[in-house]
Tab-separated table of C-alpha atoms in Angstrom:
chain	number	residue	atom	x	y	z
A	1	MET	CA	144.402	107.860	107.297
A	2	GLU	CA	141.089	106.960	105.717
A	3	GLN	CA	141.783	109.538	102.978
A	4	VAL	CA	145.104	107.818	102.297
A	5	ARG	CA	143.397	104.411	102.096
A	6	SER	CA	140.768	105.863	99.766
A	7	LEU	CA	143.446	107.196	97.427
A	8	GLN	CA	145.214	103.815	97.477
A	9	ARG	CA	142.008	101.985	96.584
A	10	SER	CA	141.386	104.441	93.789
A	11	TYR	CA	144.902	104.046	92.380
A	12	TYR	CA	145.281	100.274	92.663
A	13	GLY	CA	141.768	99.695	91.421
A	14	GLY	CA	142.850	101.301	88.155
A	15	VAL	CA	146.148	99.475	87.667
A	16	ASP	CA	146.664	98.333	84.099
A	17	THR	CA	145.692	94.657	83.943
A	18	GLU	CA	148.607	94.021	81.579
A	19	THR	CA	150.940	94.425	84.569
A	20	ARG	CA	149.192	91.635	86.425
A	21	THR	CA	150.021	87.974	86.360
A	22	THR	CA	148.697	86.309	83.232
A	23	PHE	CA	147.095	83.508	85.295
A	24	SER	CA	144.430	85.678	86.955
A	25	ARG	CA	143.146	82.451	88.523
A	26	SER	CA	144.768	79.151	89.372
A	27	PRO	CA	145.246	77.149	86.170
A	28	SER	CA	142.850	74.238	86.309
A	29	PRO	CA	143.740	70.644	85.426
A	30	ALA	CA	141.784	71.092	82.203
A	31	ASP	CA	143.966	74.077	81.279
A	32	PHE	CA	147.095	71.965	81.453
A	33	GLU	CA	145.475	68.964	79.793
A	34	ASN	CA	144.303	71.124	76.892
A	35	MET	CA	147.791	72.551	76.575
A	36	GLY	CA	149.103	69.003	76.361
A	37	LYS	CA	146.737	68.254	73.464
A	38	ASP	CA	148.102	71.258	71.594
A	39	PHE	CA	151.719	70.105	71.616
A	40	GLU	CA	151.567	68.334	68.248
A	41	SER	CA	150.119	71.364	66.457
A	42	ASP	CA	152.303	73.890	68.301
A	43	PRO	CA	155.711	72.440	69.249
A	44	HIS	CA	156.801	75.849	70.588
A	45	SER	CA	154.064	76.056	73.232
A	46	HIS	CA	155.057	76.149	76.910
A	47	PRO	CA	152.512	74.404	79.142
A	48	THR	CA	153.653	75.657	82.532
A	49	ARG	CA	154.910	79.189	81.983
A	50	ILE	CA	153.469	82.091	83.939
A	51	ARG	CA	153.965	85.601	82.637
A	52	ASN	CA	154.229	88.834	84.624
A	53	LEU	CA	154.767	87.060	87.929
A	54	PRO	CA	155.747	89.686	90.558
A	55	LEU	CA	158.945	88.728	92.388
A	56	TRP	CA	159.648	89.131	96.096
A	57	ARG	CA	163.470	89.030	96.187
A	58	VAL	CA	164.822	88.655	99.729
A	59	ASN	CA	167.796	87.092	101.491
A	60	TRP	CA	166.172	83.800	102.487
A	61	THR	CA	164.553	80.879	100.678
A	62	GLU	CA	161.088	79.380	101.040
A	63	LEU	CA	160.509	75.700	100.288
A	64	PRO	CA	157.252	74.206	98.928
A	65	GLY	CA	154.925	73.100	101.720
A	66	HIS	CA	156.152	75.863	104.009
A	67	GLN	CA	154.060	78.722	105.345
A	68	ASP	CA	155.092	82.141	106.589
A	69	VAL	CA	153.923	85.566	107.716
A	70	LEU	CA	155.595	88.388	105.786
A	71	ASN	CA	156.182	91.814	107.289
A	72	VAL	CA	156.352	94.070	104.224
A	73	HIS	CA	157.750	97.520	104.894
A	74	GLN	CA	159.830	98.406	101.796
A	75	TRP	CA	157.999	100.898	99.576
A	76	GLN	CA	158.501	98.998	96.325
A	77	TYR	CA	157.155	95.780	97.836
A	78	ARG	CA	154.172	97.502	99.404
A	79	HIS	CA	153.452	98.801	95.905
A	80	MET	CA	153.949	95.315	94.427
A	81	PHE	CA	151.616	93.573	96.875
A	82	ARG	CA	148.960	96.277	96.702
A	83	THR	CA	148.966	95.897	92.927
A	84	LEU	CA	148.657	92.119	93.314
A	85	LEU	CA	145.906	92.294	95.933
A	86	ALA	CA	143.891	94.743	93.836
A	87	GLY	CA	143.394	91.934	91.308
A	88	PRO	CA	141.339	88.749	91.528
A	89	LYS	CA	142.316	85.698	93.541
A	90	PRO	CA	144.429	83.644	93.673
A	91	TRP	CA	147.108	86.172	94.597
A	92	ILE	CA	150.290	84.465	93.434
A	93	PHE	CA	153.838	85.779	93.363
A	94	GLY	CA	157.371	84.468	93.167
A	95	HIS	CA	159.773	84.200	96.110
A	96	LEU	CA	163.371	84.460	94.906
A	97	TYR	CA	166.548	84.356	96.974
A	98	LEU	CA	168.702	87.499	96.736
A	99	GLU	CA	172.063	87.503	98.467
A	100	GLY	CA	172.325	90.632	100.585
A	101	GLY	CA	168.608	91.311	100.333
A	102	THR	CA	167.107	94.656	99.366
A	103	LYS	CA	170.452	96.466	99.125
A	104	ASN	CA	171.257	94.393	96.015
A	105	LEU	CA	167.906	94.851	94.263
A	106	ASN	CA	169.351	97.348	91.798
A	107	SER	CA	172.849	95.877	91.691
A	108	LYS	CA	174.145	94.838	88.263
A	109	GLU	CA	175.965	91.986	89.985
A	110	TYR	CA	172.570	90.441	90.857
A	111	SER	CA	170.559	91.617	87.850
A	112	LEU	CA	168.001	89.106	86.608
A	113	GLY	CA	168.321	90.655	83.169
A	114	ASP	CA	171.934	89.522	82.878
A	115	LYS	CA	172.221	85.748	82.560
A	116	THR	CA	175.877	85.901	83.643
A	117	SER	CA	175.089	87.634	86.950
A	118	LYS	CA	175.049	86.020	90.405
A	119	ALA	CA	171.258	86.280	90.660
A	120	ALA	CA	169.413	83.150	91.785
A	121	ARG	CA	166.941	82.066	89.108
A	122	VAL	CA	165.214	79.132	90.804
A	123	GLY	CA	162.544	80.225	93.258
A	124	THR	CA	159.230	79.284	94.830
A	125	LEU	CA	155.697	79.991	93.654
A	126	MET	CA	153.738	81.535	96.523
A	127	ARG	CA	150.170	82.524	97.243
A	128	VAL	CA	148.775	85.119	99.623
A	129	CYS	CA	146.037	83.634	101.810
A	130	ASP	CA	145.237	86.674	103.897
A	131	TYR	CA	146.612	90.136	104.667
A	132	THR	CA	146.205	93.173	106.849
A	133	GLU	CA	147.729	96.647	106.975
A	134	VAL	CA	149.209	98.369	110.003
A	135	GLU	CA	147.477	101.736	110.264
A	136	GLU	CA	150.335	103.456	112.085
A	137	ASP	CA	153.027	103.014	109.433
A	138	GLY	CA	151.409	101.386	106.385
A	139	ARG	CA	153.246	98.067	106.736
A	140	MET	CA	151.547	95.035	105.243
A	141	ILE	CA	151.289	91.700	107.079
A	142	LEU	CA	150.639	88.746	104.775
A	143	ALA	CA	149.962	85.065	105.445
A	144	VAL	CA	151.584	83.181	102.554
A	145	GLN	CA	152.085	79.574	101.467
A	146	ALA	CA	154.796	78.075	99.261
A	147	LEU	CA	153.288	75.983	96.465
A	148	ASP	CA	155.874	74.912	93.908
A	149	ARG	CA	159.272	75.550	92.313
A	150	PHE	CA	159.970	77.651	89.255
A	151	ARG	CA	162.868	79.009	87.239
A	152	VAL	CA	163.036	82.481	85.755
A	153	ILE	CA	162.935	82.543	81.954
A	154	ARG	CA	163.160	86.311	81.552
A	155	SER	CA	162.687	89.267	83.852
A	156	THR	CA	161.443	92.818	83.411
A	157	PRO	CA	161.090	95.677	85.904
A	158	SER	CA	157.504	96.698	86.581
A	159	SER	CA	158.411	100.306	85.816
A	160	SER	CA	161.188	102.783	86.442
A	161	GLY	CA	161.609	104.817	89.599
A	162	PRO	CA	161.809	104.146	93.350
A	163	LEU	CA	158.746	101.847	93.366
A	164	SER	CA	160.123	99.550	90.663
A	165	TYR	CA	160.221	95.819	91.364
A	166	ASN	CA	160.996	92.764	89.258
A	167	SER	CA	158.410	90.652	87.498
A	168	ALA	CA	159.190	87.724	85.262
A	169	THR	CA	158.083	84.973	82.960
A	170	VAL	CA	158.729	81.782	84.909
A	171	GLU	CA	158.402	78.076	84.243
A	172	LEU	CA	157.313	75.507	86.825
A	173	LEU	CA	159.907	72.833	87.623
A	174	PRO	CA	158.549	69.318	88.266
A	175	ASP	CA	160.807	66.717	89.849
A	176	ARG	CA	162.513	64.227	87.547
A	177	GLU	CA	160.620	61.307	89.085
A	178	ASP	CA	157.342	63.056	88.334
A	179	LEU	CA	158.328	63.663	84.723
A	180	GLY	CA	159.257	60.015	84.307
A	181	ARG	CA	155.993	58.908	85.881
A	182	HIS	CA	153.869	60.988	83.498
A	183	ALA	CA	155.915	60.537	80.319
A	184	ALA	CA	154.288	57.146	79.732
A	185	GLY	CA	150.965	58.863	79.024
A	186	ALA	CA	152.291	61.123	76.251
A	187	PRO	CA	151.046	60.527	72.666
A	188	ALA	CA	153.283	58.159	70.700
A	189	SER	CA	153.556	60.689	67.857
A	190	LEU	CA	155.512	63.200	69.975
A	191	ASP	CA	159.277	63.612	69.799
A	192	ALA	CA	161.445	63.746	72.937
A	193	ILE	CA	160.810	67.466	73.483
A	194	GLY	CA	157.079	66.991	73.051
A	195	VAL	CA	157.060	64.101	75.522
A	196	ALA	CA	158.889	66.252	78.079
A	197	LYS	CA	156.342	69.038	77.650
A	198	ALA	CA	153.407	66.640	77.876
A	199	ALA	CA	154.824	65.122	81.065
A	200	THR	CA	155.369	68.601	82.514
A	201	ALA	CA	151.776	69.545	81.724
A	202	ALA	CA	150.446	66.323	83.279
A	203	SER	CA	152.506	66.938	86.418
A	204	ALA	CA	151.151	70.484	86.687
A	205	ALA	CA	147.587	69.224	86.180
A	206	GLU	CA	147.967	66.701	88.976
A	207	GLY	CA	149.404	69.358	91.275
A	208	SER	CA	146.489	71.666	90.498
A	209	ARG	CA	143.979	68.945	91.402
A	210	TRP	CA	145.615	68.125	94.719
A	211	ARG	CA	146.397	71.698	95.814
A	212	PRO	CA	143.076	72.336	97.665
A	213	PHE	CA	143.810	69.287	99.822
A	214	GLU	CA	147.504	70.035	100.264
A	215	PHE	CA	147.131	73.653	101.431
A	216	ARG	CA	144.587	74.565	104.088
A	217	HIS	CA	143.590	78.229	103.942
A	218	VAL	CA	144.854	80.307	106.867
A	219	THR	CA	144.434	83.849	108.165
A	220	VAL	CA	147.051	86.230	109.490
A	221	SER	CA	145.556	86.087	112.991
A	222	ALA	CA	145.512	82.269	113.042
A	223	CYS	CA	149.161	82.133	111.990
A	224	LEU	CA	150.305	84.670	114.575
A	225	SER	CA	148.304	83.044	117.379
A	226	GLY	CA	149.539	79.537	116.566
A	227	VAL	CA	146.005	78.215	116.004
A	228	SER	CA	147.002	76.889	112.563
A	229	GLY	CA	149.996	75.026	113.992
A	230	PRO	CA	153.685	75.908	113.652
A	231	ILE	CA	153.951	79.033	111.533
A	232	GLY	CA	156.598	77.515	109.252
A	233	LEU	CA	154.515	74.704	107.716
A	234	ALA	CA	151.268	74.602	105.745
A	235	GLY	CA	148.573	72.150	106.797
A	236	PHE	CA	146.425	69.769	104.755
A	237	ASP	CA	142.700	70.402	104.424
A	238	VAL	CA	140.693	67.233	105.015
A	239	ASP	CA	137.479	69.028	104.019
A	240	ALA	CA	138.748	70.021	100.574
A	241	SER	CA	137.487	68.367	97.403
A	242	ALA	CA	139.116	65.061	96.516
A	243	GLY	CA	142.134	64.845	94.264
A	244	PRO	CA	142.468	62.606	91.204
A	245	ALA	CA	142.536	58.852	91.273
A	246	PRO	CA	145.994	57.389	91.949
A	247	TYR	CA	148.212	57.333	88.883
A	248	ASP	CA	148.188	53.979	87.096
A	249	SER	CA	151.813	52.814	87.140
A	250	ARG	CA	151.289	49.919	84.715
A	251	GLY	CA	152.311	52.084	81.758
A	252	MET	CA	155.483	53.370	83.415
A	253	SER	CA	158.850	52.378	82.032
A	254	PRO	CA	161.007	50.033	84.144
A	255	ALA	CA	163.333	52.977	84.859
A	256	SER	CA	160.428	55.113	86.090
A	257	ARG	CA	159.113	52.314	88.309
A	258	ALA	CA	162.599	51.815	89.717
A	259	GLY	CA	162.854	55.561	90.381
A	260	ALA	CA	159.527	55.584	92.226
A	261	ALA	CA	160.583	52.574	94.301
A	262	ALA	CA	163.865	54.312	95.155
A	263	VAL	CA	161.944	57.354	96.401
A	264	VAL	CA	159.764	55.243	98.707
A	265	ALA	CA	162.841	53.433	100.033
A	266	GLU	CA	164.576	56.745	100.780
A	267	GLU	CA	161.383	57.993	102.429
A	268	MET	CA	161.269	55.010	104.788
A	269	ASN	CA	164.953	55.360	105.592
A	270	LEU	CA	164.412	58.999	106.513
A	271	TRP	CA	161.485	58.169	108.806
A	272	ILE	CA	163.610	55.626	110.656
A	273	LYS	CA	166.291	58.279	111.219
A	274	ILE	CA	163.706	60.850	112.350
A	275	ASP	CA	162.343	58.372	114.880
A	276	GLU	CA	165.866	57.588	116.069
A	277	MET	CA	166.626	61.300	116.471
A	278	ILE	CA	163.491	61.891	118.551
A	279	ARG	CA	164.356	59.009	120.884
A	280	LEU	CA	167.967	60.206	121.239
A	281	LEU	CA	166.906	63.798	121.962
A	282	VAL	CA	164.524	62.633	124.695
A	283	ARG	CA	167.353	60.586	126.251
A	284	VAL	CA	169.654	63.606	126.161
A	285	ASN	CA	166.946	65.798	127.686
A	286	PRO	CA	164.162	63.768	129.355
A	287	ARG	CA	162.067	66.916	129.758
A	288	LEU	CA	161.537	67.135	125.992
A	289	ARG	CA	158.316	65.839	124.493
A	290	ILE	CA	157.715	64.666	120.936
A	291	ARG	CA	155.077	67.370	120.468
A	292	GLU	CA	157.723	70.038	121.111
A	293	LEU	CA	160.050	68.578	118.503
A	294	LEU	CA	157.956	67.170	115.685
A	295	PRO	CA	155.243	69.311	114.028
A	296	PRO	CA	151.947	67.509	113.279
A	297	GLN	CA	152.195	68.661	109.634
A	298	ILE	CA	155.212	66.361	109.322
A	299	VAL	CA	153.813	63.480	111.395
A	300	GLY	CA	150.774	63.422	109.097
A	301	LEU	CA	153.050	62.399	106.216
A	302	LEU	CA	154.028	59.152	107.938
A	303	PRO	CA	153.026	56.230	105.663
A	304	THR	CA	150.586	53.695	107.031
A	305	TYR	CA	152.729	50.821	105.752
A	306	THR	CA	156.300	49.993	104.733
A	307	PRO	CA	157.069	49.347	101.036
A	308	ASP	CA	157.809	45.657	101.601
A	309	GLY	CA	154.736	45.134	103.766
A	310	HIS	CA	156.790	44.440	106.890
A	311	ASP	CA	156.476	46.152	110.243
A	312	TRP	CA	158.468	49.193	111.238
A	313	PRO	CA	161.694	48.451	113.181
A	314	GLU	CA	161.373	47.371	116.797
A	315	GLY	CA	161.044	50.400	119.059
A	316	PHE	CA	159.715	52.653	116.280
A	317	GLU	CA	157.505	55.117	118.167
A	318	LEU	CA	156.090	57.485	115.560
A	319	VAL	CA	153.204	55.225	114.491
A	320	GLY	CA	151.825	55.314	118.032
A	321	TYR	CA	152.336	59.064	118.238
A	322	ALA	CA	150.464	59.588	114.949
A	323	SER	CA	147.565	57.532	116.313
A	324	VAL	CA	147.447	59.667	119.477
A	325	LEU	CA	147.378	62.872	117.435
A	326	GLY	CA	144.549	61.495	115.318
A	327	MET	CA	142.378	60.865	118.389
A	328	GLU	CA	142.734	64.317	119.925
A	329	PRO	CA	139.376	66.172	119.848
A	330	GLY	CA	139.341	69.318	117.735
A	331	ALA	CA	142.816	68.684	116.361
A	332	GLN	CA	143.606	69.734	112.806
A	333	PHE	CA	145.906	66.740	112.373
A	334	VAL	CA	145.595	65.041	108.971
A	335	ARG	CA	147.120	61.631	108.216
A	336	VAL	CA	147.385	62.131	104.472
A	337	SER	CA	147.498	58.460	103.488
A	338	THR	CA	144.126	57.746	105.096
A	339	ALA	CA	142.346	61.123	104.941
A	340	ALA	CA	138.609	60.554	104.514
A	341	GLY	CA	137.343	60.894	100.963
A	342	LYS	CA	140.804	61.137	99.432
A	343	GLY	CA	141.269	57.569	98.326
A	344	SER	CA	144.971	56.881	98.070
A	345	TYR	CA	147.165	59.950	98.252
A	346	PRO	CA	149.982	59.418	95.698
A	347	GLU	CA	153.132	58.049	97.301
A	348	LEU	CA	155.355	60.324	95.251
A	349	ARG	CA	153.489	63.475	96.316
A	350	ARG	CA	153.664	62.396	99.954
A	351	ALA	CA	157.415	61.794	99.671
A	352	ARG	CA	157.874	65.069	97.797
A	353	ARG	CA	156.145	67.026	100.569
A	354	LEU	CA	158.327	65.342	103.197
A	355	SER	CA	161.473	66.072	101.152
A	356	TYR	CA	160.777	69.800	101.578
A	357	THR	CA	159.102	70.069	104.987
A	358	VAL	CA	161.635	67.888	106.830
A	359	TRP	CA	164.138	70.755	106.546
A	360	PHE	CA	161.975	72.780	108.921
A	361	LEU	CA	162.547	70.054	111.521
A	362	LEU	CA	166.260	69.752	110.760
A	363	GLU	CA	166.757	73.501	111.149
A	364	LYS	CA	164.845	73.412	114.423
A	365	VAL	CA	167.174	70.798	115.935
A	366	GLY	CA	170.339	72.268	114.390
A	367	ALA	CA	171.012	69.409	111.964
A	368	CYS	CA	171.401	71.659	108.913
A	369	GLY	CA	171.956	75.257	107.913
A	370	GLU	CA	174.635	77.692	108.999
A	371	GLY	CA	177.430	76.132	111.038
A	372	THR	CA	176.665	72.559	109.915
A	373	ASP	CA	177.666	70.303	107.034
A	374	GLY	CA	174.038	70.031	105.878
A	375	PRO	CA	172.771	71.919	102.823
A	376	GLY	CA	171.011	75.262	103.086
A	377	ARG	CA	167.491	75.879	101.794
A	378	GLN	CA	168.597	77.233	98.424
A	379	GLU	CA	170.712	74.115	97.840
A	380	VAL	CA	167.680	71.981	98.670
A	381	LEU	CA	165.493	73.982	96.285
A	382	LEU	CA	167.976	73.385	93.452
A	383	MET	CA	167.791	69.588	93.827
A	384	ARG	CA	165.748	68.172	90.931
A	385	ASP	CA	165.040	64.736	92.454
A	386	VAL	CA	162.790	63.851	95.390
A	387	ALA	CA	165.194	61.008	96.187
A	388	ASP	CA	168.144	63.412	96.349
A	389	ARG	CA	166.385	65.675	98.848
A	390	LEU	CA	165.335	62.734	101.018
A	391	ARG	CA	168.852	61.296	100.864
A	392	ALA	CA	170.405	64.643	101.794
A	393	ALA	CA	168.058	64.906	104.784
A	394	SER	CA	168.974	61.365	105.889
A	395	GLU	CA	172.673	62.217	105.675
A	396	ALA	CA	172.143	65.347	107.763
A	397	LEU	CA	170.259	63.298	110.362
A	398	LYS	CA	172.891	60.580	110.329
A	399	GLY	CA	175.520	63.111	111.390
A	400	HIS	CA	173.209	64.707	113.952
A	401	ASN	CA	172.216	61.360	115.469
A	402	GLY	CA	175.882	60.389	115.681
A	403	ALA	CA	176.611	63.555	117.637
A	404	LEU	CA	173.718	62.813	120.019
A	405	ARG	CA	175.017	59.286	120.618
A	406	ARG	CA	178.468	60.677	121.431
A	407	VAL	CA	176.897	63.015	124.010
A	408	LEU	CA	175.210	60.045	125.672
A	409	GLU	CA	178.423	57.973	125.562
A	410	GLU	CA	180.395	60.799	127.216
A	411	ARG	CA	177.780	61.044	129.968
A	412	TRP	CA	178.004	57.311	130.564
A	413	THR	CA	181.813	57.430	130.654
A	414	ASN	CA	181.810	60.283	133.176
A	415	LEU	CA	179.437	58.564	135.600
């Protein structure tokens, strides 16, 4: 086996660097800011495109803020990840939904090269945090985190033959609220297209600054043992370097300010429904505990105040639960709005994270997904607005909470 590993190291150490992702490191805020300065001189530049991104096409969807452990056994994907891991960090790749999974990889019906095919073209930018190989059969086990959304611009196979996999040029997809928030800072000399590109670059720069805080590094063993918390969600890293100062909203247009306010309002509405669901579930089954239902990675996103400065509704229990989690010794719980050294975590980024991670909770309690009226993960990923995702989650919870109330009413009637 050691001879096999030696041959693999020899081969993958010599892989042509042209086949690797163009961003051989995470693009820094300065990279994006410099790209923004170049817009006037080069109107055809693309500030947030990544070339040669290897694509992991499978029959499920990852959402930003989620975390997973991949069991890679297909030959072409072992080849893909070994090629990726032979290069420098960060090890980034694209996760793209493929109906039917591996059996449709070479199907013309799902070809990424044909823009009229059924292939999904909006996916999730991922990074590998840690990996190991199973000596007995060569499988790879990878701890991965979902960072952002992208859309495929064009795709090319890595090579021909049985080990071929897709790679692509992709473009990051900021939310509409984020674009509106950053458009105010674009140079006045830019046309509408230039403003959109400048706002996209500014959004990417902000995301790059905050990423060390938003994604705590994990190992395969920590994920599998549960030490890092529920395997499905990434945690925040309170020890990471601070993000940027809060965005100054004074230059935002009235429409952008209204959009940001709408997001915060939807966020609060969702928290009220989450709290209601937890209380209803405990009444239906008194043996349940909040800890079993609500991951700390989600509780940490609870705002420390309501947008109008008023108290939470009477009976709202999650504030007290968040305080209890924060006092537990040795806990990795992070209350993002008050994390030490972070200043004020941007409201929109907090709401954005919740708009993706809440679906982990909704799937857990059966409020969305197969057999329900709620949207699936790929539908959520396609939503371009933070407010739309929050609203969809609230609607799913509204139906679920109604069903729980009917269960309690039937019990009362049958007494």
